[in-house]
Short mmCIF file of C-alpha atoms and ligand atoms in Angstrom, two decimals:
data_model
loop_
_atom_site.label_atom_id
_atom_site.label_comp_id
_atom_site.label_asym_id
_atom_site.label_seq_id
_atom_site.Cartn_x
_atom_site.Cartn_y
_atom_site.Cartn_z
CA MET N 1 -115.34 115.22 -3.16
CA SER N 2 -112.87 112.71 -4.58
CA PRO N 3 -109.29 112.94 -3.54
CA GLN N 4 -107.11 114.64 -5.98
CA PRO N 5 -103.51 113.29 -7.12
CA LEU N 6 -100.83 115.46 -5.72
CA SER N 7 -99.62 116.50 -9.13
CA GLN N 8 -103.04 118.06 -9.57
CA ILE N 9 -103.21 119.95 -6.49
CA VAL N 10 -99.65 121.34 -6.99
CA SER N 11 -100.48 122.57 -10.59
CA ARG N 12 -103.74 124.06 -9.32
CA PHE N 13 -101.86 125.77 -6.70
CA ALA N 14 -99.17 127.04 -9.33
CA MET N 15 -101.79 128.30 -11.49
CA THR N 16 -103.51 130.37 -8.86
CA CYS N 17 -100.18 131.87 -7.75
CA CYS N 18 -99.56 132.75 -11.58
CA LEU N 19 -102.84 134.33 -11.84
CA LEU N 20 -102.58 136.46 -8.43
CA PHE N 21 -99.07 137.27 -9.85
CA ALA N 22 -100.60 138.17 -13.19
CA SER N 23 -103.00 140.76 -11.51
CA THR N 24 -100.21 142.35 -9.54
CA ALA N 25 -97.85 142.54 -12.50
CA GLN N 26 -100.57 144.31 -14.31
CA LEU N 27 -100.85 146.70 -11.64
CA TYR N 28 -97.23 147.68 -11.82
CA ALA N 29 -95.91 146.72 -15.34
CA GLN N 30 -98.13 148.90 -17.39
CA PRO N 31 -98.33 148.78 -21.22
CA GLU N 32 -95.95 151.29 -22.64
CA ASP N 33 -98.64 152.81 -24.89
CA TRP N 34 -100.69 153.74 -21.83
CA SER N 35 -98.59 156.80 -21.22
CA THR N 36 -97.41 157.31 -25.03
CA PRO N 37 -98.80 160.80 -26.17
CA PHE N 38 -101.30 160.71 -28.84
CA PRO N 39 -102.69 163.93 -30.74
CA GLY N 40 -106.11 165.07 -29.63
CA HIS N 41 -108.78 164.77 -32.42
CA ARG N 42 -112.38 165.29 -33.39
CA VAL N 43 -114.09 161.89 -33.28
CA ILE N 44 -117.67 163.36 -34.41
CA ALA N 45 -119.52 166.50 -33.70
CA ASN N 46 -118.88 167.75 -30.22
CA LEU N 47 -116.90 164.38 -29.25
CA TYR N 48 -113.08 164.70 -28.97
CA ALA N 49 -110.51 162.09 -28.05
CA VAL N 50 -107.95 163.65 -25.79
CA GLY N 51 -106.09 160.65 -24.26
CA THR N 52 -102.97 158.70 -24.97
CA SER N 53 -102.00 156.17 -27.42
CA GLY N 54 -103.69 153.27 -25.51
CA LEU N 55 -106.07 154.97 -23.11
CA GLY N 56 -109.32 156.49 -24.14
CA VAL N 57 -109.92 159.95 -22.61
CA PHE N 58 -112.98 161.80 -24.12
CA LEU N 59 -114.12 165.22 -24.02
CA VAL N 60 -117.79 166.26 -24.60
CA THR N 61 -118.10 170.05 -25.25
CA SER N 62 -120.90 172.67 -25.00
CA ASP N 63 -121.13 176.36 -24.82
CA GLU N 64 -121.76 175.80 -20.99
CA GLY N 65 -118.65 173.79 -20.16
CA HIS N 66 -117.56 170.28 -21.05
CA ILE N 67 -117.61 166.63 -19.64
CA LEU N 68 -114.50 164.86 -19.48
CA ILE N 69 -114.93 160.99 -19.54
CA ASN N 70 -111.82 159.13 -17.95
CA THR N 71 -108.20 160.14 -17.19
CA GLY N 72 -104.85 158.05 -17.85
CA LEU N 73 -102.42 157.27 -15.39
CA GLU N 74 -101.78 159.71 -12.54
CA ASP N 75 -99.16 161.67 -14.43
CA SER N 76 -101.64 162.05 -17.58
CA THR N 77 -103.12 165.67 -16.47
CA PRO N 78 -100.51 167.64 -18.62
CA LEU N 79 -101.00 165.29 -21.76
CA ILE N 80 -104.79 165.48 -21.38
CA GLN N 81 -104.62 169.40 -20.96
CA GLU N 82 -102.45 169.74 -24.06
CA ASN N 83 -104.62 167.69 -26.05
CA ILE N 84 -107.84 169.63 -25.08
CA GLU N 85 -105.90 172.73 -25.86
CA SER N 86 -104.98 171.34 -29.33
CA VAL N 87 -108.54 170.87 -30.24
CA GLY N 88 -109.62 174.29 -29.17
CA PHE N 89 -110.80 174.01 -25.58
CA ARG N 90 -109.74 174.51 -21.90
CA LEU N 91 -109.42 172.16 -19.34
CA GLU N 92 -110.56 174.73 -16.81
CA ASP N 93 -113.83 174.51 -18.57
CA VAL N 94 -114.70 171.21 -17.64
CA ARG N 95 -117.76 170.96 -15.50
CA ILE N 96 -118.64 167.33 -15.09
CA LEU N 97 -116.11 164.33 -14.70
CA LEU N 98 -117.13 160.89 -15.63
CA THR N 99 -115.60 157.55 -15.40
CA MET N 100 -116.31 154.10 -17.63
CA GLN N 101 -114.61 151.78 -15.13
CA ALA N 102 -113.01 152.70 -11.71
CA HIS N 103 -109.59 151.10 -12.73
CA TRP N 104 -106.46 153.16 -11.91
CA ASP N 105 -105.39 153.47 -15.57
CA HIS N 106 -108.74 155.36 -16.28
CA THR N 107 -109.04 157.26 -13.04
CA ALA N 108 -105.68 158.20 -11.41
CA ALA N 109 -105.66 161.78 -12.56
CA LEU N 110 -109.26 162.47 -11.69
CA ALA N 111 -108.39 163.87 -8.15
CA ASP N 112 -105.98 166.29 -9.80
CA ILE N 113 -108.07 167.35 -12.55
CA LYS N 114 -111.05 167.77 -10.10
CA GLU N 115 -108.92 170.13 -8.13
CA ILE N 116 -107.91 172.18 -11.16
CA THR N 117 -111.19 172.50 -12.90
CA GLY N 118 -113.55 172.60 -9.80
CA ALA N 119 -115.57 170.08 -11.85
CA GLU N 120 -118.07 167.76 -10.15
CA MET N 121 -117.31 163.89 -10.15
CA TRP N 122 -120.20 161.98 -11.20
CA ALA N 123 -120.45 158.13 -10.89
CA THR N 124 -122.47 155.06 -10.69
CA THR N 125 -123.07 153.69 -7.06
CA ASN N 126 -120.53 150.88 -7.38
CA ASP N 127 -117.79 152.93 -9.11
CA ALA N 128 -118.47 155.66 -6.62
CA ARG N 129 -117.46 153.54 -3.80
CA VAL N 130 -114.16 152.42 -5.44
CA LEU N 131 -113.38 156.19 -6.63
CA GLU N 132 -113.65 157.39 -3.17
CA ASP N 133 -111.35 154.57 -1.64
CA GLY N 134 -108.89 154.89 -4.31
CA GLY N 135 -109.26 151.39 -5.63
CA PHE N 136 -109.18 149.89 -2.09
CA SER N 137 -112.74 148.01 -2.35
CA ASP N 138 -112.08 146.91 -5.83
CA PRO N 139 -112.98 143.34 -5.52
CA HIS N 140 -110.29 142.08 -7.97
CA PHE N 141 -107.29 144.35 -7.71
CA GLY N 142 -108.16 145.93 -4.19
CA GLY N 143 -106.88 145.75 -0.90
CA ARG N 144 -104.63 148.19 -1.41
CA GLU N 145 -104.92 152.28 -3.09
CA SER N 146 -104.23 152.15 -6.38
CA PHE N 147 -104.99 155.63 -7.38
CA LYS N 148 -105.56 158.83 -5.53
CA PRO N 149 -109.06 158.93 -4.07
CA VAL N 150 -111.75 161.33 -5.48
CA SER N 151 -114.95 162.43 -3.96
CA VAL N 152 -118.10 161.75 -5.82
CA ASP N 153 -120.64 164.57 -5.85
CA LYS N 154 -123.59 162.75 -7.64
CA ILE N 155 -124.64 159.09 -8.48
CA ILE N 156 -125.67 158.43 -11.67
CA SER N 157 -127.84 155.57 -12.95
CA ASP N 158 -129.03 153.57 -15.84
CA GLY N 159 -131.02 155.47 -18.44
CA GLU N 160 -130.25 158.86 -16.85
CA VAL N 161 -129.51 161.57 -19.55
CA ILE N 162 -126.67 164.09 -18.28
CA GLU N 163 -127.48 167.44 -19.63
CA LEU N 164 -124.91 170.41 -19.82
CA GLY N 165 -125.55 173.04 -22.23
CA GLU N 166 -126.66 171.33 -25.69
CA ILE N 167 -125.07 167.91 -24.43
CA HIS N 168 -127.56 165.00 -23.68
CA LEU N 169 -125.60 162.07 -22.80
CA GLN N 170 -127.28 158.96 -21.66
CA VAL N 171 -126.02 156.70 -19.04
CA HIS N 172 -125.72 152.86 -19.64
CA GLU N 173 -124.91 150.79 -16.51
CA HIS N 174 -122.86 147.97 -18.27
CA PRO N 175 -121.25 146.27 -15.19
CA GLY N 176 -119.01 143.11 -15.20
CA HIS N 177 -115.35 144.63 -15.92
CA THR N 178 -115.93 146.54 -12.90
CA GLU N 179 -119.10 146.37 -10.72
CA GLY N 180 -120.05 149.98 -11.75
CA SER N 181 -118.89 149.94 -15.33
CA SER N 182 -120.91 152.28 -17.49
CA SER N 183 -121.07 153.30 -21.15
CA TYR N 184 -122.54 156.60 -22.51
CA SER N 185 -124.42 157.40 -25.73
CA MET N 186 -125.73 160.45 -27.59
CA GLN N 187 -127.28 161.44 -31.10
CA VAL N 188 -125.38 163.98 -33.01
CA ARG N 189 -126.17 165.58 -36.16
CA GLU N 190 -123.42 166.21 -38.88
CA ASN N 191 -123.79 166.86 -42.69
CA GLY N 192 -127.60 166.57 -42.36
CA ARG N 193 -127.55 163.16 -40.86
CA ASP N 194 -128.06 161.64 -37.57
CA TYR N 195 -125.46 159.54 -35.73
CA ALA N 196 -125.88 157.50 -32.71
CA VAL N 197 -122.66 157.81 -30.68
CA ALA N 198 -121.42 155.29 -28.16
CA ILE N 199 -118.53 155.70 -25.61
CA ALA N 200 -118.68 151.97 -24.53
CA ASN N 201 -117.12 150.06 -21.81
CA MET N 202 -116.19 146.64 -23.14
CA GLY N 203 -116.78 143.71 -21.20
CA THR N 204 -113.25 142.46 -21.07
CA ILE N 205 -112.28 139.99 -18.24
CA ASN N 206 -109.11 140.98 -16.31
CA ALA N 207 -106.65 137.99 -15.88
CA GLY N 208 -107.33 135.98 -12.68
CA LYS N 209 -110.94 136.93 -12.42
CA ARG N 210 -113.62 134.28 -11.61
CA LEU N 211 -116.95 134.29 -12.89
CA VAL N 212 -118.88 131.33 -11.01
CA VAL N 213 -116.67 129.37 -9.08
CA ASP N 214 -115.44 131.54 -6.13
CA PRO N 215 -116.79 134.64 -7.98
CA THR N 216 -114.76 137.75 -8.05
CA TYR N 217 -118.02 139.44 -6.70
CA PRO N 218 -121.45 138.06 -6.30
CA GLY N 219 -123.34 138.30 -9.63
CA VAL N 220 -120.36 139.09 -11.91
CA SER N 221 -121.33 136.41 -14.25
CA GLU N 222 -124.70 137.66 -14.55
CA ASP N 223 -123.56 141.21 -14.86
CA PHE N 224 -121.18 140.28 -17.93
CA ALA N 225 -123.97 138.31 -19.59
CA GLU N 226 -126.51 141.26 -19.32
CA THR N 227 -124.10 143.80 -20.61
CA TYR N 228 -123.22 141.77 -23.65
CA ARG N 229 -127.11 141.37 -24.23
CA GLN N 230 -127.60 145.26 -23.82
CA GLN N 231 -124.78 146.29 -26.10
CA LYS N 232 -125.67 143.99 -28.93
CA ALA N 233 -129.00 145.61 -28.62
CA MET N 234 -127.77 149.23 -28.99
CA GLU N 235 -128.14 150.90 -32.37
CA ILE N 236 -124.60 152.41 -32.86
CA ASP N 237 -123.10 154.17 -35.70
CA VAL N 238 -119.96 155.55 -34.27
CA TRP N 239 -118.18 154.07 -31.25
CA VAL N 240 -115.15 154.48 -29.00
CA ALA N 241 -113.88 152.69 -25.95
CA ALA N 242 -111.68 153.03 -22.80
CA HIS N 243 -108.65 151.58 -24.89
CA GLY N 244 -107.66 152.50 -28.27
CA GLY N 245 -106.92 149.17 -29.31
CA GLN N 246 -110.50 148.02 -28.47
CA TYR N 247 -112.15 150.17 -31.05
CA GLY N 248 -109.36 150.20 -33.59
CA LEU N 249 -108.23 153.86 -32.76
CA HIS N 250 -104.89 153.36 -34.89
CA ASP N 251 -106.59 151.35 -37.97
CA LYS N 252 -109.40 154.10 -38.27
CA TYR N 253 -107.38 157.28 -37.63
CA ALA N 254 -103.80 158.49 -38.42
CA PRO N 255 -102.33 161.63 -36.91
CA GLY N 256 -103.09 164.59 -38.73
CA GLN N 257 -105.83 163.09 -40.76
CA ALA N 258 -108.55 165.53 -41.96
CA TYR N 259 -111.82 165.50 -39.96
CA SER N 260 -114.94 163.53 -41.37
CA PRO N 261 -117.78 162.32 -39.49
CA ASP N 262 -117.69 158.92 -41.04
CA THR N 263 -114.01 158.16 -39.81
CA PHE N 264 -115.39 156.45 -36.86
CA VAL N 265 -118.45 154.95 -38.38
CA ASP N 266 -118.30 151.11 -37.47
CA PRO N 267 -121.54 149.72 -36.58
CA ASP N 268 -120.79 146.05 -37.57
CA GLY N 269 -117.16 146.34 -35.86
CA PHE N 270 -119.02 147.08 -32.58
CA VAL N 271 -121.31 144.23 -32.66
CA ALA N 272 -118.33 142.05 -33.89
CA GLU N 273 -116.10 143.07 -30.84
CA VAL N 274 -118.85 142.46 -28.27
CA GLU N 275 -119.57 139.06 -29.71
CA ARG N 276 -115.80 138.32 -29.65
CA LEU N 277 -115.57 139.23 -25.88
CA GLU N 278 -118.85 137.05 -25.19
CA ASP N 279 -117.23 134.09 -26.65
CA ILE N 280 -114.30 134.74 -24.38
CA TYR N 281 -116.66 134.97 -21.43
CA LEU N 282 -118.51 131.68 -22.52
CA GLU N 283 -115.28 129.75 -22.78
CA GLN N 284 -114.20 130.94 -19.39
CA LEU N 285 -117.70 129.77 -18.06
CA ALA N 286 -117.31 126.36 -19.37
CA GLU N 287 -113.72 126.08 -18.18
CA GLU N 288 -114.80 127.10 -14.56
CA ARG N 289 -117.54 124.54 -14.59
CA ARG N 290 -115.46 121.76 -15.80
ZN1 ZN M 301 -110.12 147.94 -16.34
#
């Protein structure tokens, strides 16, 4: 290793501090739209969005009970309940809880909702660990509890189809953003046409995360690469994601807008967004190897 000028060492130290600080700031200074109410609405067929302005929470309904994917922050239960009722269902009828990524902005109300509904919490192996210790073992934001721990009743894995009533929801393990990140997909039929629907966890890289040099967790770089590859290969008509901004919620839908199964049809937008995130990933890879 060649000796480094002091200025370079100092600037590198400053950068590390800022990155650490950025992660901590992100944990406590939450974007306002995460808790801003937004009306519940039907995305397509039996898929409803019941989250906030910035946080995607999704309800998949059946005659035998419902699946709820994600929550918002820890005080989001009343907002979610209100949104579920506004689209004609009851929180108490939720049977299965799922998450797309075990980060507090999507998990913090799971323990509460599990208690209210008696629903089972299902999760991938690696997100289950983080759910059960309240974020403590999160390799990026961990070392502290960032949400109320929730016990996991069943481990789900890639390719598995979750069945509840007429729901057939396929699990896709899309790790990278967290070790256990997952997306879900299903086919629905509306107006005599089949639609492929994805509730997709996008491969965004949180500030301060490391891919290859002192990686945030072993294999994180390969996980991201494989997730982008798999997502680009998915046939998708309609997609939503864990944050409204990621899937253009506010461009595609205005509160009160009449239901149409075509509102969220956007196959090209999905691929374009995956490619945009992959480009950011490739840039960071190059930067770390420099
Ligand atoms: Zn996250």
